[in-house]
Short mmCIF file of C-alpha atoms in Angstrom, two decimals:
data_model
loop_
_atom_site.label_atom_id
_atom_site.label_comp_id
_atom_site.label_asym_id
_atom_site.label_seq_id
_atom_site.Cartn_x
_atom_site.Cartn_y
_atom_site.Cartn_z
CA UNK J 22 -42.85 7.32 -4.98
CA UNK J 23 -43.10 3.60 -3.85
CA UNK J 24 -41.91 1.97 -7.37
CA UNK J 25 -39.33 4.50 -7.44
CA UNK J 26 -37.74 4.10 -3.84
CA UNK J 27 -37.90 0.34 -4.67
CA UNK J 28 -36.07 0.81 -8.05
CA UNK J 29 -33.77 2.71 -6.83
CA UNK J 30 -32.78 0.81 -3.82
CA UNK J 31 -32.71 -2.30 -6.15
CA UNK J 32 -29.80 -0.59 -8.12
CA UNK J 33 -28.24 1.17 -5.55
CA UNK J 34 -27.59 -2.45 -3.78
CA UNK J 35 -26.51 -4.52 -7.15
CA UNK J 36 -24.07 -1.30 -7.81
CA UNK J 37 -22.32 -1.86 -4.51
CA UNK J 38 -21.97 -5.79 -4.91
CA UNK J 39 -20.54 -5.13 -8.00
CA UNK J 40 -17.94 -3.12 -6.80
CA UNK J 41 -17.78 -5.58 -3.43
CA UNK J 42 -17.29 -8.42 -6.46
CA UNK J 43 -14.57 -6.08 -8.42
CA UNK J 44 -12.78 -5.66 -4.90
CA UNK J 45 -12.40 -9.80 -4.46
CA UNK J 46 -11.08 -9.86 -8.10
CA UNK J 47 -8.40 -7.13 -7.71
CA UNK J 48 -7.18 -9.31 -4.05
CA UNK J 49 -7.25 -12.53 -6.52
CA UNK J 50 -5.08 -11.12 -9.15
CA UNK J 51 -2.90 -8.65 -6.21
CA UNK J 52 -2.66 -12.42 -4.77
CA UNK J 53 -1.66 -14.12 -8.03
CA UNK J 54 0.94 -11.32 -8.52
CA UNK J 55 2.94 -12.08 -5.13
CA UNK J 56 2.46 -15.69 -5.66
CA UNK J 57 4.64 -14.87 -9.13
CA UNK J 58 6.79 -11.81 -7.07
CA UNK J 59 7.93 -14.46 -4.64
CA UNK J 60 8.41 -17.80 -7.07
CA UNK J 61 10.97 -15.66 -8.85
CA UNK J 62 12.13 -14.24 -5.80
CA UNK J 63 12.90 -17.65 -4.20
CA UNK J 64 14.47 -18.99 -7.51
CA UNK J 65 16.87 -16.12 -7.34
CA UNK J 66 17.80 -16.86 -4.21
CA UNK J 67 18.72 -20.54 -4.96
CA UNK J 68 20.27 -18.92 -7.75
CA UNK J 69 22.27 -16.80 -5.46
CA UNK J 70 23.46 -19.69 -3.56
CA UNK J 71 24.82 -21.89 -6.45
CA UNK J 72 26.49 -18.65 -7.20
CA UNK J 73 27.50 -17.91 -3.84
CA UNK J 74 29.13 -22.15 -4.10
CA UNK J 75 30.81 -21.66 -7.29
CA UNK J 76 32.26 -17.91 -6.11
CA UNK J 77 30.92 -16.12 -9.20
CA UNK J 78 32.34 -13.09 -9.92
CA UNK J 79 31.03 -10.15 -7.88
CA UNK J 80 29.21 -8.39 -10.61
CA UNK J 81 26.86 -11.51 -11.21
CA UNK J 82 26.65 -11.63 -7.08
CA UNK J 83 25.63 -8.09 -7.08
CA UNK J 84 23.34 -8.28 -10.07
CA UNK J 85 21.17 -11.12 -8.44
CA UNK J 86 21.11 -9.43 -4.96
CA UNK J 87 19.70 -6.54 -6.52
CA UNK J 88 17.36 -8.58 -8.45
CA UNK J 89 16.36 -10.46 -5.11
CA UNK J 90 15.65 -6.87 -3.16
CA UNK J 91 13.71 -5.44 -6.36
CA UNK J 92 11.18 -8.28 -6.45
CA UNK J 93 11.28 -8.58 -2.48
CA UNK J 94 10.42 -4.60 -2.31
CA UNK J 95 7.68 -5.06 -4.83
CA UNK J 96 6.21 -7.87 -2.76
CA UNK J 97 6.04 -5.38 -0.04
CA UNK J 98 4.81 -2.77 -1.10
CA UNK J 99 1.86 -5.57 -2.98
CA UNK J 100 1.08 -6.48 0.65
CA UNK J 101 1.14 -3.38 2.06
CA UNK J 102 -1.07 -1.65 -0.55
CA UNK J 103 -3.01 -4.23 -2.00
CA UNK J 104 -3.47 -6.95 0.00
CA UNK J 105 -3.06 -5.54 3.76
CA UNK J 106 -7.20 -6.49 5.22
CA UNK J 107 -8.84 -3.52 4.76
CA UNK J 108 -12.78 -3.04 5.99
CA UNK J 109 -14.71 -2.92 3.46
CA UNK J 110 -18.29 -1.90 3.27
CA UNK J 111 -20.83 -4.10 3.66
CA UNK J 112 -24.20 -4.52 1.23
CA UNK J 113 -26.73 -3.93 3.82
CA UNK J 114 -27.33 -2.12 7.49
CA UNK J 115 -27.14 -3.30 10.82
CA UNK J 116 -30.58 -4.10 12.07
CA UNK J 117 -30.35 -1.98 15.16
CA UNK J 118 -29.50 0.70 12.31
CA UNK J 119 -32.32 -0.02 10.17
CA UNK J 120 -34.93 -0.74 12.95
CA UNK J 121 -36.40 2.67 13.78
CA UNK J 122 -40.12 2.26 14.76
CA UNK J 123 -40.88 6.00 15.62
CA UNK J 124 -39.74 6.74 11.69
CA UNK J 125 -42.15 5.84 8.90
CA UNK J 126 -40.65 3.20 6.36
CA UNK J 127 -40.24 5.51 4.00
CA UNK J 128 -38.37 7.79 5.18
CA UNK J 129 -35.88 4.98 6.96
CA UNK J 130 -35.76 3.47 2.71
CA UNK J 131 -34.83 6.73 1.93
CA UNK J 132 -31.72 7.54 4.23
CA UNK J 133 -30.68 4.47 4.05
CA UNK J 134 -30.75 4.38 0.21
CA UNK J 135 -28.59 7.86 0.98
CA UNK J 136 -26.54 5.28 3.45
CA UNK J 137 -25.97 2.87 0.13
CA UNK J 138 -24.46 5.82 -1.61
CA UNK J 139 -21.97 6.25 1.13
CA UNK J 140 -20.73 3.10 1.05
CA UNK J 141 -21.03 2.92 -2.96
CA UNK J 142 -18.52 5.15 -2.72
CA UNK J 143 -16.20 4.25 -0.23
CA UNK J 144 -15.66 0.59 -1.72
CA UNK J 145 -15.24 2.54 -5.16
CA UNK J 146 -12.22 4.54 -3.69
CA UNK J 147 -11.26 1.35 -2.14
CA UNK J 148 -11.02 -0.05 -5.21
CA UNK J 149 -9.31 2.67 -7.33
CA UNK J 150 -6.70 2.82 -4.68
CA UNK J 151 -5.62 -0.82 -4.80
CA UNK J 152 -6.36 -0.83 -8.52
CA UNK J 153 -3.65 1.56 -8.94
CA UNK J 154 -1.16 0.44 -6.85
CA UNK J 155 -1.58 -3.28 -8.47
CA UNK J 156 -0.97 -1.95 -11.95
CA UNK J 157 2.29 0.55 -10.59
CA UNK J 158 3.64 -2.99 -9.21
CA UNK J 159 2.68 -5.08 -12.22
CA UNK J 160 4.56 -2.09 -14.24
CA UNK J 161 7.78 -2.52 -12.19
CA UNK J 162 7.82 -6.05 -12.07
CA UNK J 163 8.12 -6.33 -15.87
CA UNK J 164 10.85 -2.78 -15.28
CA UNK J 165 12.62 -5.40 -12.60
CA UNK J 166 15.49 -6.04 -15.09
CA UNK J 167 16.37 -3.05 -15.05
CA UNK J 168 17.72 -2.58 -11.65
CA UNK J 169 20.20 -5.78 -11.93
CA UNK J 170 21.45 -4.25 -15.34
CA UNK J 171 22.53 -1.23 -13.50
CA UNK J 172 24.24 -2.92 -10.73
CA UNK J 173 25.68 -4.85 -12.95
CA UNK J 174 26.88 -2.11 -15.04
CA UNK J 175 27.72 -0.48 -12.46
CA UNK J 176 29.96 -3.03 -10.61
CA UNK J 177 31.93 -3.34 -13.80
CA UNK J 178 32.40 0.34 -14.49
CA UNK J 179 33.95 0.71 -10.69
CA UNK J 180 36.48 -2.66 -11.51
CA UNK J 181 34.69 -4.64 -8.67
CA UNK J 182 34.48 -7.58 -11.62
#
C-alpha cells in the first residue's frame, strides 16, 4: 500500500505543477496579447490625431474611433478574464493542515492525496476558463477589421462623408 500511496502522490503533485506551469504560460501569452491589443491601440490613436489635424473626412474619423474602442474593449475584457489575479492553488498543504499527530501517516497521505485532486482540478478549470477566453479575444482581434469597415460603410451609406 506504501509504494502505491507514494506513486501516487508522486503523480498526483507533478500533474498539478503542470497545470500550475500551463497557467503561467496562458498569463505570458494573455500578457503578450494586450501588449499587441494596446501597441495598435495607441498607434490608432496617434493616427486619430494626425487625422483629427488634417480634418479627414468623417467616415475615416469614425472608422478609426471604432477601430480604437474595438481593440480598447478587447483589452478589457483580456484583463478582466485573463489576466485579473486570480488564487490559484498551491502544490502542497499548509503545515498546520498536514500536521495531525492523533492521525496515522497514512491515512493523513491519503486525504491529502484526495486534497491534491481538489486542487488538480480547480487549477484545471482555472485554466480552461482563461484558455477560452484568450482564444475568443485572439479570434476577435484578427475579426477587429471588421467593425471599422462597418462604420465606415455605414457613415457613407447615411451621407455623413
Amino acid at each position: 500500500m506504501s509504494d502505491l500511496l507514494e506513486w501516487s502522490e508522486k503523480q498526483a503533485l507533478e500533474n498539478l505543477r503542470f497545470h500550475i506551469q500551463t497557467a503561467e504560460q496562458l498569463a505570458k501569452d494573455a500578457n503578450a496579447t494586450l501588449t499587441l491589443l494596446l501597441a495598435g491601440a495607441g498607434g490608432l490613436v496617434a493616427y486619430l490625431v494626425k487625422l483629427l489635424e488634417s480634418k479627414a473626412d468623417t467616415v475615416w474619423l469614425a472608422a478609426v474611433c471604432a477601430f480604437v474602442i474595438t481593440l480598447s474593449v478587447l483589452s478589457a475584457t483580456l484583463i478582466f478574464f485573463c489576466i485579473k489575479t486570480a488564487p490559484i492553488a498551491a502544490p502542497t498543504n499548509e503545515p498546520k493542515n498536514i500536521y495531525q499527530p492523533s492521525f496515522s501517516l497514512s491515512a493523513i497521505r491519503e486525504v491529502e492525496l484526495q486534497n491534491i485532486q481538489v486542487r488538480i482540478d480547480q487549477v484545471a478549470r482555472r485554466n480552461m476558463r482563461v484558455a477560452t477566453w484568450l482564444d475568443y479575444v485572439r479570434f476577435m482581434a484578427v475579426c477587429s477589421p471588421i467593425s471599422p469597415a462597418a462604420v465606415g460603410v455605414l457613415c457613407t451609406v447615411l451621407g455623413l462623408a
